Short mmCIF file of C-alpha atoms and ligand atoms in Angstrom, two decimals:
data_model
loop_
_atom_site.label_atom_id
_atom_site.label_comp_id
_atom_site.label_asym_id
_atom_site.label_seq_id
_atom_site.Cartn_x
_atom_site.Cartn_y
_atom_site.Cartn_z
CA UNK M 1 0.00 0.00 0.00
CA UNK M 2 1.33 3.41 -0.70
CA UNK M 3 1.78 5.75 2.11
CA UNK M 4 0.10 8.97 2.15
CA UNK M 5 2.53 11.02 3.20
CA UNK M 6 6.26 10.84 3.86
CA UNK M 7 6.43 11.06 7.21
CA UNK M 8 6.13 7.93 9.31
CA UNK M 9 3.98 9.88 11.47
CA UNK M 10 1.25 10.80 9.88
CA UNK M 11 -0.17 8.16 7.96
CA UNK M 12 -3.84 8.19 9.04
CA UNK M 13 -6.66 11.28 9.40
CA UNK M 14 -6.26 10.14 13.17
CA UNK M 15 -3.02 11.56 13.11
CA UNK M 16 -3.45 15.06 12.37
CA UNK M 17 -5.90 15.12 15.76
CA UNK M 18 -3.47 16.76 17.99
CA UNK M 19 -3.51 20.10 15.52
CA UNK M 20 -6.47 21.38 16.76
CA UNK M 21 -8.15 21.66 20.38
CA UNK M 22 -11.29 22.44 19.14
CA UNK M 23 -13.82 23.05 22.26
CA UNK M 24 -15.32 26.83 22.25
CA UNK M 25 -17.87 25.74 24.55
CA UNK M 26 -15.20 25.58 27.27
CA UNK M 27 -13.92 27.83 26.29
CA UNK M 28 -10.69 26.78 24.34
CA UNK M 29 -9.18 27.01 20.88
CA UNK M 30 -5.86 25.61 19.94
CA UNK M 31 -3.54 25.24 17.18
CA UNK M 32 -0.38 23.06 17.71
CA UNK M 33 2.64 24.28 16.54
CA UNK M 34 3.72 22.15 14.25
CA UNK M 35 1.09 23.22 12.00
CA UNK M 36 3.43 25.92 11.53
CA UNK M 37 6.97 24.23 11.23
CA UNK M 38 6.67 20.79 10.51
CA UNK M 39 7.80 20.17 6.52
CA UNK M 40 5.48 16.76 6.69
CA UNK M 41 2.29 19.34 7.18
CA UNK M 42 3.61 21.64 4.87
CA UNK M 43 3.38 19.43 1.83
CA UNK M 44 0.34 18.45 3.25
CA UNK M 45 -1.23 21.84 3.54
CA UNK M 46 0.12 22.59 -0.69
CA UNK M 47 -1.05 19.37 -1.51
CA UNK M 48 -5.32 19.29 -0.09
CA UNK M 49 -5.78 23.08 0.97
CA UNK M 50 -3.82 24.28 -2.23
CA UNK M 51 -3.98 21.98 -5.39
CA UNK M 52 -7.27 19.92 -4.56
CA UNK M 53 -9.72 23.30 -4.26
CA UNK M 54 -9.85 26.79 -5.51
CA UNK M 55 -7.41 28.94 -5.83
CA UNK M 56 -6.81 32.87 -6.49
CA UNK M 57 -5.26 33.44 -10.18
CA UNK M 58 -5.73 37.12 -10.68
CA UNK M 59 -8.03 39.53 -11.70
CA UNK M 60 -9.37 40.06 -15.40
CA UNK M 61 -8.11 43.96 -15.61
CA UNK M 62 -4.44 42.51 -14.96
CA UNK M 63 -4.44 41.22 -18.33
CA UNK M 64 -7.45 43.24 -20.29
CA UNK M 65 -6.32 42.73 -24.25
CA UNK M 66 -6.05 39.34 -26.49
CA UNK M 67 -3.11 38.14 -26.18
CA UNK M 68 -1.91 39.58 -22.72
CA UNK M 69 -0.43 37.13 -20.03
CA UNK M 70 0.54 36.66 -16.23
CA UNK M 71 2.27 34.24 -14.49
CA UNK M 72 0.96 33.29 -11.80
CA UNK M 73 0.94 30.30 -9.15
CA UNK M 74 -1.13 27.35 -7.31
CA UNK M 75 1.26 27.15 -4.43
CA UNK M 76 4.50 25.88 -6.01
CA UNK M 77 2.95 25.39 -9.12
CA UNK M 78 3.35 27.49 -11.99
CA UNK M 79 0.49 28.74 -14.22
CA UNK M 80 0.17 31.16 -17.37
CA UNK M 81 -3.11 32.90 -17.59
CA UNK M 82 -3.83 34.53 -20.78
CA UNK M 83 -6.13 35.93 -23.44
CA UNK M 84 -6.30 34.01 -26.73
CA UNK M 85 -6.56 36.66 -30.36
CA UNK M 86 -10.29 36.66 -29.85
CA UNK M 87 -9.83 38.03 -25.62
CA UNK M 88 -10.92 34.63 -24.24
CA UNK M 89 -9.16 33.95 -21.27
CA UNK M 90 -7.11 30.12 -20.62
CA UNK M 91 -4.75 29.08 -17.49
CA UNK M 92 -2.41 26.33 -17.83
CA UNK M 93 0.00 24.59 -16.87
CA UNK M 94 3.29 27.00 -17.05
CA UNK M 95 5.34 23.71 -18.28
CA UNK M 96 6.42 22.45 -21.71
CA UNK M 97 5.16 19.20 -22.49
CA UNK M 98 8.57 18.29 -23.84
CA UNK M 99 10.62 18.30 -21.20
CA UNK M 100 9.44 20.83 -18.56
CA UNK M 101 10.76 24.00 -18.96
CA UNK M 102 9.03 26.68 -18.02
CA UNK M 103 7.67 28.01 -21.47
CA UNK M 104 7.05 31.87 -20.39
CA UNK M 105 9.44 33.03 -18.14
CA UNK M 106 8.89 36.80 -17.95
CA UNK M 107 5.69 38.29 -15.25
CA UNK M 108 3.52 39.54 -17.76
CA UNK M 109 3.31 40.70 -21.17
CA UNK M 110 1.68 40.31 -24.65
CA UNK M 111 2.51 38.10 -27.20
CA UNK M 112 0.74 35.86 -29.83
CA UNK M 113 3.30 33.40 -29.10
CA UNK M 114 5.35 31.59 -26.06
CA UNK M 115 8.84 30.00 -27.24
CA UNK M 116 10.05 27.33 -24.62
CA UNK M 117 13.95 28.56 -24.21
CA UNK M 118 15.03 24.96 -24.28
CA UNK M 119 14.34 23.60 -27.51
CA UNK M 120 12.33 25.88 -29.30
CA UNK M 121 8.55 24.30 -29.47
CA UNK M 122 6.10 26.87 -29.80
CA UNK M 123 2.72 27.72 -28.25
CA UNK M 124 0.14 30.37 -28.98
CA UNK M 125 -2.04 32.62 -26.92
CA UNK M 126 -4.72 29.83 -26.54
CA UNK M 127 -2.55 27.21 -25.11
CA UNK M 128 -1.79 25.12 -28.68
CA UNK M 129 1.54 23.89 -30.10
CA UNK M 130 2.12 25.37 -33.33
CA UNK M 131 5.55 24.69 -33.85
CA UNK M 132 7.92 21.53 -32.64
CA UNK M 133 11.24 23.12 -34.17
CA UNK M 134 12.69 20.50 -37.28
CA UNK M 135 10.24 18.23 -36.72
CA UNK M 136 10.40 16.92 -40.53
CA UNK M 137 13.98 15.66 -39.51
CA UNK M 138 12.97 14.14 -36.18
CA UNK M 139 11.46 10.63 -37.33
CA UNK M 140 8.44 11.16 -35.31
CA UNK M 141 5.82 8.61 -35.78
CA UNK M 142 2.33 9.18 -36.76
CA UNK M 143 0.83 8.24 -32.95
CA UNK M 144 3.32 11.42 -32.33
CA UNK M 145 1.86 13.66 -35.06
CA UNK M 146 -1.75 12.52 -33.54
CA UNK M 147 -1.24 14.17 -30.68
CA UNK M 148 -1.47 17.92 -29.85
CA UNK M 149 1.08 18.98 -27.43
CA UNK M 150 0.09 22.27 -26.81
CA UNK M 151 0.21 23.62 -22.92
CA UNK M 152 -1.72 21.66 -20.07
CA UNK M 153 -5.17 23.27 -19.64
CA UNK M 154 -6.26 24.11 -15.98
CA UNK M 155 -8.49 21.33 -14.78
CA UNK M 156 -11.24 24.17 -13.61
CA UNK M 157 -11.16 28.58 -14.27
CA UNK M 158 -14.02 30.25 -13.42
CA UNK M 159 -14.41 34.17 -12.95
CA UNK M 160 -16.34 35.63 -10.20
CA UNK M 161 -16.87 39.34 -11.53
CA UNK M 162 -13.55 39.75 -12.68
CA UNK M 163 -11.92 37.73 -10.10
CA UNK M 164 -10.66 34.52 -11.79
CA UNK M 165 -9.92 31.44 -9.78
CA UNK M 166 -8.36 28.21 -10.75
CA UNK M 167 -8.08 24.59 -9.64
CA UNK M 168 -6.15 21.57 -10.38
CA UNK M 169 -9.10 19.06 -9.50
CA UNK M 170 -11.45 18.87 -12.17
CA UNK M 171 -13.97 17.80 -9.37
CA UNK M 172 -14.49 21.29 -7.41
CA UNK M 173 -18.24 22.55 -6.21
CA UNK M 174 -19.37 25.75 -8.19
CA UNK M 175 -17.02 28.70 -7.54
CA UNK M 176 -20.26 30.54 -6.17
CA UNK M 177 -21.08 28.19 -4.31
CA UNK M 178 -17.67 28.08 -2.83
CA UNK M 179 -16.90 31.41 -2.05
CA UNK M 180 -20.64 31.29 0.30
CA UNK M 181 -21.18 34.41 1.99
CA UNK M 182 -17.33 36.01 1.15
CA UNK M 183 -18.70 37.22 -2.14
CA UNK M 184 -21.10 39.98 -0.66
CA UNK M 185 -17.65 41.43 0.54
CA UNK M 186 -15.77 40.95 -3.36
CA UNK M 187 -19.25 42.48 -4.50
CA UNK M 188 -18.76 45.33 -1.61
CA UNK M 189 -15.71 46.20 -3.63
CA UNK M 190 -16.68 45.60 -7.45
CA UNK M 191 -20.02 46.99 -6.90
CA UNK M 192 -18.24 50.70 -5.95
CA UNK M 193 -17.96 51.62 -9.08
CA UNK M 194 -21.11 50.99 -12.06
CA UNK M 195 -18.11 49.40 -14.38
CA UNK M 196 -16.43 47.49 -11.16
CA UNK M 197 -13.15 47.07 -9.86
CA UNK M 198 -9.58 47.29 -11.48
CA UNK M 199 -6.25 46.41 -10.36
CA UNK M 200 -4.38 49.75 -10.71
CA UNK M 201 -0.93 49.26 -12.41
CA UNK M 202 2.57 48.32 -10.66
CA UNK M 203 2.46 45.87 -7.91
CA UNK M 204 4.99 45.18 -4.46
CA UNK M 205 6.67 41.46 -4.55
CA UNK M 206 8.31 40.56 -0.94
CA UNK M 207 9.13 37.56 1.19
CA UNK M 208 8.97 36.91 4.73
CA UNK M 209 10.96 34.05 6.33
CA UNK M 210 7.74 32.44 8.45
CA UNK M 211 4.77 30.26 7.50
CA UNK M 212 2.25 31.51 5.30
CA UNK M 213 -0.88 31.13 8.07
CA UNK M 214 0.94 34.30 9.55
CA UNK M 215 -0.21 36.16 7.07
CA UNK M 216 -3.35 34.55 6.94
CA UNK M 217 -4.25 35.32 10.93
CA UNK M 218 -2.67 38.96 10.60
CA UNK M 219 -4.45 40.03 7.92
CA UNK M 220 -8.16 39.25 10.30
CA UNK M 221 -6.14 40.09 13.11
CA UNK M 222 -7.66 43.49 14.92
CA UNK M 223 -5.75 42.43 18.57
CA UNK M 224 -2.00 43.53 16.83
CA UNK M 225 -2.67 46.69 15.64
CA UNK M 226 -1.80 48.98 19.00
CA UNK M 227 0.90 47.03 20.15
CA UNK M 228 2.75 45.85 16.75
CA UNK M 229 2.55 49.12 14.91
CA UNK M 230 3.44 51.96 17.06
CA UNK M 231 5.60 54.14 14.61
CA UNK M 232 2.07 53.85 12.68
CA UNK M 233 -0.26 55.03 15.93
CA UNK M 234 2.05 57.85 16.91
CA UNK M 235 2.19 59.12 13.28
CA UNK M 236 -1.86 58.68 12.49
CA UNK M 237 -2.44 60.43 16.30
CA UNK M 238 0.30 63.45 15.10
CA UNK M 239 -1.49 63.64 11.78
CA UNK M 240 -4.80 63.70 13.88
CA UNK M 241 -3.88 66.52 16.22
CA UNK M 242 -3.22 68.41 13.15
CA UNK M 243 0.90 67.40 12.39
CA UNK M 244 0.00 67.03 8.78
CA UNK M 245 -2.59 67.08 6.07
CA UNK M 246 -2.36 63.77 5.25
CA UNK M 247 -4.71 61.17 7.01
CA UNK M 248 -5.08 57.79 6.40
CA UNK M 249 -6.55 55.51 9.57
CA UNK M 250 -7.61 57.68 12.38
CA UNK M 251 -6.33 55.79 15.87
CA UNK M 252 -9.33 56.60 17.22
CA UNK M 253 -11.20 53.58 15.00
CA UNK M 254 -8.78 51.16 16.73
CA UNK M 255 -9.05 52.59 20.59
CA UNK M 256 -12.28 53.83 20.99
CA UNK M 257 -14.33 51.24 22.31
CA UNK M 258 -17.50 52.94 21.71
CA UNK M 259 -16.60 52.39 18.05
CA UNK M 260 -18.74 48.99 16.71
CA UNK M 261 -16.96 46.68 15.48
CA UNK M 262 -17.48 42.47 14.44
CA UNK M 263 -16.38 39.64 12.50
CA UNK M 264 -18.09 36.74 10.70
CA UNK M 265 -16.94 33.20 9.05
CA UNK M 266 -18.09 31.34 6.01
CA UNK M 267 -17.72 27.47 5.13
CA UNK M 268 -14.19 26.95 3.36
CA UNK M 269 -12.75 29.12 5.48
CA UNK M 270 -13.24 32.57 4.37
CA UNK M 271 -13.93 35.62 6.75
CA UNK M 272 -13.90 38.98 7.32
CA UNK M 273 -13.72 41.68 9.85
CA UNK M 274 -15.66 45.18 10.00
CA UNK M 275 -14.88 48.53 12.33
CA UNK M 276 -16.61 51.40 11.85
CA UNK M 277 -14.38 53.91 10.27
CA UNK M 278 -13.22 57.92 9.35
CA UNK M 279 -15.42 57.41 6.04
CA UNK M 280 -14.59 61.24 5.43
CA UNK M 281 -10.71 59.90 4.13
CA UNK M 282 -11.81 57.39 1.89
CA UNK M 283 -11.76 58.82 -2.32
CA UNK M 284 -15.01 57.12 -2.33
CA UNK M 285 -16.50 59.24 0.44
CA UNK M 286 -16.81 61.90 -2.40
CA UNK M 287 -19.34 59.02 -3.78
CA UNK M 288 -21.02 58.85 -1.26
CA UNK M 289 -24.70 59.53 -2.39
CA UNK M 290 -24.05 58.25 -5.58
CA UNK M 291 -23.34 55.14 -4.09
CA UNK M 292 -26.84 54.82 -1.94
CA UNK M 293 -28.78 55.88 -5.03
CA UNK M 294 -26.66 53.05 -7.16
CA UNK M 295 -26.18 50.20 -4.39
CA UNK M 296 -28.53 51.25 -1.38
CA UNK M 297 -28.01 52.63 1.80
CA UNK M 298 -26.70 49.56 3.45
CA UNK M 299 -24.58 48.43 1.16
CA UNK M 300 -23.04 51.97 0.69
CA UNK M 301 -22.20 52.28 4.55
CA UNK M 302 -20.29 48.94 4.27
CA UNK M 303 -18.44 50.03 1.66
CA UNK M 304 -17.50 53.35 4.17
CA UNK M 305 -16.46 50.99 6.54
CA UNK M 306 -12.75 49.42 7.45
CA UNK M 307 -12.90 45.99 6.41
CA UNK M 308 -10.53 43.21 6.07
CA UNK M 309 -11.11 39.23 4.68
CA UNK M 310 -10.10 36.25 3.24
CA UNK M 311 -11.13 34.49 0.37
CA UNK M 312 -9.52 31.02 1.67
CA UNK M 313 -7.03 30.15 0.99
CA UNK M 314 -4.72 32.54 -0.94
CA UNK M 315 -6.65 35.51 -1.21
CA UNK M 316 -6.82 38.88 1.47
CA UNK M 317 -8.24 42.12 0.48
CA UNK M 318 -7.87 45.05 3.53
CA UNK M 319 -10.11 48.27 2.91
CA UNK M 320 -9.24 51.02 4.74
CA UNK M 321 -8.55 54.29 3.21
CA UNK M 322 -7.53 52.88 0.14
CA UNK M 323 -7.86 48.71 -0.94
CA UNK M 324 -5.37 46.57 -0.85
CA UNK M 325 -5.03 42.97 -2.42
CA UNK M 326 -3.03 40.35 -1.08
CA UNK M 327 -1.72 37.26 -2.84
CA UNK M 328 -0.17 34.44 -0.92
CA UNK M 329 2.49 32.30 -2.72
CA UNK M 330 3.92 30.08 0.38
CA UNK M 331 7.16 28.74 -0.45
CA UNK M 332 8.56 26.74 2.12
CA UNK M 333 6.88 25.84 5.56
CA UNK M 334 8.91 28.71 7.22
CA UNK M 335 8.93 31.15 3.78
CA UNK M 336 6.33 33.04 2.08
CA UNK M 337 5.84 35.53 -0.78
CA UNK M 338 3.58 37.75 -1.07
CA UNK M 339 2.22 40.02 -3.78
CA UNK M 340 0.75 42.98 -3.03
CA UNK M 341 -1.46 45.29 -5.16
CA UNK M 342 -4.05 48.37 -5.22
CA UNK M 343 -7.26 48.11 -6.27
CA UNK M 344 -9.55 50.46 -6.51
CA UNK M 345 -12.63 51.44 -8.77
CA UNK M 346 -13.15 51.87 -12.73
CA UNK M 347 -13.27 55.44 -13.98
CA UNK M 348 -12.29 57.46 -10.59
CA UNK M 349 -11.75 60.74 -10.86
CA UNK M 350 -8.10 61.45 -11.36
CA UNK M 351 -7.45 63.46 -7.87
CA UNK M 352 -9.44 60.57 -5.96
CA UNK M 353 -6.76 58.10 -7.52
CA UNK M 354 -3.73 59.87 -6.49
CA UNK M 355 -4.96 60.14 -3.27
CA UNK M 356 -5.98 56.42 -3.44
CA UNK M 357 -2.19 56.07 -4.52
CA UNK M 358 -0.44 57.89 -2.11
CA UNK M 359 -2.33 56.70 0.70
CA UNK M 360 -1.86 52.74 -0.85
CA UNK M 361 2.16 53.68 -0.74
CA UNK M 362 1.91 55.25 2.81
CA UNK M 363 0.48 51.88 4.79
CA UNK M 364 0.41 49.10 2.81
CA UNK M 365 3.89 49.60 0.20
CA UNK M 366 6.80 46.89 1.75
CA UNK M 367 8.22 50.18 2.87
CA UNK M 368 4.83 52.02 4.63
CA UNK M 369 3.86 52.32 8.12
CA UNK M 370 2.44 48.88 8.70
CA UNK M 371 4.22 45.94 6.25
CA UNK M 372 7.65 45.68 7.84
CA UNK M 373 6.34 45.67 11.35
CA UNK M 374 4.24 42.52 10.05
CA UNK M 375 6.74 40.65 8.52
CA UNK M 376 9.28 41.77 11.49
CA UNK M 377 6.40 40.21 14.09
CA UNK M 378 6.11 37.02 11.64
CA UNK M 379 9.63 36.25 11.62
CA UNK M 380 9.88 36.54 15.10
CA UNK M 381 7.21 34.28 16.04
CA UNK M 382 8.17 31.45 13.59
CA UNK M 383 11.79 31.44 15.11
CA UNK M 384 9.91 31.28 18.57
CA UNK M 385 7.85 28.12 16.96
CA UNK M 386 11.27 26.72 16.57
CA UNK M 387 12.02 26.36 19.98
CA UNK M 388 11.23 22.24 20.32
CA UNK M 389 11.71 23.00 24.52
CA UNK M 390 8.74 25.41 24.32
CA UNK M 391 4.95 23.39 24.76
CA UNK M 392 3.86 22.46 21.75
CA UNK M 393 0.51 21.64 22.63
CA UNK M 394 -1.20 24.62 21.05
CA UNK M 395 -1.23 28.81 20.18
CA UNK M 396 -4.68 30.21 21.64
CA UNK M 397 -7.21 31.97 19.76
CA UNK M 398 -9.28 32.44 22.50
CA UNK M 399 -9.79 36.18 22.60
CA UNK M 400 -13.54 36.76 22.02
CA UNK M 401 -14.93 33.30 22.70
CA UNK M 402 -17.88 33.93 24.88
CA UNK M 403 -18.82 36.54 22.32
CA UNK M 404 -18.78 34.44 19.56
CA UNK M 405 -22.65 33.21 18.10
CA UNK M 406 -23.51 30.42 15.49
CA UNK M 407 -25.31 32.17 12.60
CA UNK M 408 -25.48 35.83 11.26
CA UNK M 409 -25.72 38.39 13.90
CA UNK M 410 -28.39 41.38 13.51
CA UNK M 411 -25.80 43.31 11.12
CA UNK M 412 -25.66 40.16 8.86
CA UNK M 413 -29.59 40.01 8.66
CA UNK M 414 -28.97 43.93 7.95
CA UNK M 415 -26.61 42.85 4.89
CA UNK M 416 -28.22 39.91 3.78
CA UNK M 417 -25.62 37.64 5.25
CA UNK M 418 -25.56 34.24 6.44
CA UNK M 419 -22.59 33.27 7.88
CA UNK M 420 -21.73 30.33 10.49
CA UNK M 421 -20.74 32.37 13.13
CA UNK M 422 -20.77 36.36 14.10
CA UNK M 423 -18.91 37.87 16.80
CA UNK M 424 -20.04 41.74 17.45
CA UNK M 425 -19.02 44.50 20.14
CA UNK M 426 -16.66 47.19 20.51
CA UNK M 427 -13.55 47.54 18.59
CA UNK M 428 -11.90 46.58 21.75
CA UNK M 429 -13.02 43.35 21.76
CA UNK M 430 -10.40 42.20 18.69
CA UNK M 431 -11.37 39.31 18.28
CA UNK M 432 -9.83 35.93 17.63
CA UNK M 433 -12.70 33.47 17.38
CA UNK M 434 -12.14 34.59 13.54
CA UNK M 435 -9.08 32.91 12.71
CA UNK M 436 -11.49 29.30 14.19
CA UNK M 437 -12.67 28.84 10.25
CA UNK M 438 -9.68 28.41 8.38
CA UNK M 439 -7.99 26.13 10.91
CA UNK M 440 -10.81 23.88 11.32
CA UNK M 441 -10.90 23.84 6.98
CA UNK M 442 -6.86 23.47 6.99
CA UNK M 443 -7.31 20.36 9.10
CA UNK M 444 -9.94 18.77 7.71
CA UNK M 445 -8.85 19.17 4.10
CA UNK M 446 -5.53 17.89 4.87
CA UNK M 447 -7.61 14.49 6.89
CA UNK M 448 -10.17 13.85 4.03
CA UNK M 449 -7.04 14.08 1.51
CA UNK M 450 -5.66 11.64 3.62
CA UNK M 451 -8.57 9.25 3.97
CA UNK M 452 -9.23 9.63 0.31
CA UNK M 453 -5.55 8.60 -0.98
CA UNK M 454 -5.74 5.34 1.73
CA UNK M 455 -9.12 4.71 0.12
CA UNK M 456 -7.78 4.75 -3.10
CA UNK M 457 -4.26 2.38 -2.24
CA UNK M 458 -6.68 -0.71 -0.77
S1 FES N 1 11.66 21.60 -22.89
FE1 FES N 1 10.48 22.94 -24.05
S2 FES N 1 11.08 22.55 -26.07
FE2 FES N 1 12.22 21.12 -24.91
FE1 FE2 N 2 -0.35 44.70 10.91
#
């Protein structure tokens, strides 16, 4: 029988049970750390959260015109998305089917054709071989000649507004259905403009050296702010007492705990947090009534709000001032990149995108007030995982947990949510009953993989 994994000990679903102490009603909520540094989980994590289910490609405005391509990843696997001559959009496997080169090795471009650097074969726009280089002299045989040899097609692509998503497993539910209740917040930012959303030109590559569900937890993660960023409060409190112009997050949102605040989860593992914000430094503010004529009032005050999620398991968008996207590539259990870009919507007046811009490049840029403190906190904690003599029994995320309901809260009804759990209060509160949904969909995707490849061995 083959194994399912490489490391003698984890061969059975049973053996991924110490991950997660998983008992809210008493009041606990557990991750062991070697969900963090153990290689063995690692491959397990890119194998059944990352190649068997969706995955975030990239969005359509990133490559708008026929023939226009990106490269882009599932986990460590490398994909070309791009527009055939008539603008209809293919992903595929980013690997010749000769011997494996990577065919297109540049970021992004346009061309009607991809020349493998190796030994020359050929591939247009939609994928096909159109040239094996002196293939007269190479004796092929006809079963040869039969077959195509153009670029692996993507088992599943499907495009949610604009934002297309990819999967290696031909066998994945209905990307609707599997972003549930995480599309009202993509639709909270396509929906702010009548045309929708673009990704604005130029884009921030980085690494960290820590695992990727660092990123994942910060990015939900309301507790860090006032403690991991204080270059960022001091600076946002002088700008508020009048030491500048410029404002981006007022500190207030983040101290005040008069200000309401909440989170929600979805099945798969998506969620999102909400504060209520400064709407008055947001470019859309100046859209304001626009907006409730176009969307409704509801919807419009969402979009006024701060709001952070995750479309599990590789996607983060935080919406502050401006709107950030985050891709995560994860490299190596204790490595991560991540690419970084600003969104924002179609057709904004010119001033409202330079401000957009600047205030994108003042937080969220690898150099801005809040990215390096991240990464800085990351690093540190994953060299604290390392320490075998610490317990490994488990990292709380217990913060919030008598708060937490099952079901939408009165502000979900409000929205026309239905999540499986809300959490709601003061911003104070920071919760971390949040971060429950993606664990619990980590584990069990890695245990059903499991059971599934034993199933198939007997
Ligand atoms: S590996 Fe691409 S042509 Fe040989
Ligand atoms: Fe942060």
């Amino acid at each position: 029988m083959n194994s399912p994994t490489e490391s003698p000990l984890i061969q059975r679903p049973e053996d991924l049970d110490k991950l997660l102490v998983d008992d809210v009603n008493n009041g606990q909520f557990k991750v062991h750390r070697d969900l963090y540094r153990d290689p063995a989980l690692f491959e397990l994590e890119l194998k059944h959260v990352f190649e068997s289910n969706w995955v975030f490609l990239a969005h359509e405005t990133q490559i708008p015109e026929p023939h226009d391509y990106l490269n882009v990843h599932i986990a460590r696997q490398p994909v070309l998305i791009m527009r055939d001559g008539d603008g209809n959009l293919g992903a595929f496997l980013n690997i010749c089917p000769h011997k494996g080169a990577l065919v297109c090795q540049n970021e992004s471009g346009n061309k009607k054709f991809h020349v493998c650097p190796y030994h020359g074969w050929t591939f247009n726009s939609a994928g096909e071989n159109k040239l094996i280089k002196d293939r007269e002299q190479g004796q092929y045989t006809a079963d040869f000649d039969s077959l195509s040899h153009g670029l692996t097609r993507l088992a599943s692509l499907e495009n949610y507004r604009g934002f297309l998503f990819g999967s290696l497993n031909p066998d994945v539910e209905p990307l609707r259905d599997y972003l549930d209740g995480i599309h009202h917040f993509l639709d909270m930012i396509i929906d702010q403009s009548p045309d929708g959303a673009e990704v604005i030109p130029g884009r921030s590559y980085y690494t960290f050296d820590a695992n990727w569900k660092m990123q994942l937890e910060n990015c939900v993660d309301a507790y860090h702010l006032t403690s991991t960023h204080p270059s960022f409060m001091t600076i946002t409190a002088s700008r508020a007492s009048g030491g500048s112009e410029f404002r981006n997050i007022d500190i207030a949102d983040f101290v005040n705990p008069d200000v309401p605040a909440g989170n929600y989860t979805f099945r798969n593992g998506h969620n999102a947090i909400w504060i209520d914000g400064n709407p008055e430094v947001k470019p859309l503010y100046a859209q304001y009534d626009e907006l409730v004529e176009r969307v409704g009032k509801i919807k419009a005050d969402l979009m006024m709000k701060t709001v952070n999620f995750t479309v599990f398991p590789n996607l983060q968008f935080s919406v502050n001032a401006c709107i950030q996207m985050r891709v995560m590539k994860p490299l190596e259990v204790d490595k991560t990149e991540m690419r970084s870009f600003c969104v924002g919507p179609k057709g904004e007046p010119k001033e409202l995108r330079k401000q957009r811009i600047h205030q994108f490049e003042d937080f969220f840029n690898p150099t801005g007030l809040a990215t390096p403190d991240d990464s800085k906190v990351y690093e540190s904690v994953q060299y604290g995982l390392a320490a075998h003599s610490a317990s490994a029994s488990g990292l709380g995320h217990e913060r919030g947990i008598r708060n937490v309901i099952q079901g939408p809260d009165d502000y979900a009804i409000e929205l026309g949510l239905n999540p499986a759990t809300s959490s709601s209060g003061g911003s104070e509160l920071q919760d971390e009953t949040v971060f429950h949904a993606s664990y619990r969909e980590i584990v069990e995707r890695m245990k059903s993989g499991i059971a599934q490849e034993l199933d198939h061995a007997k």
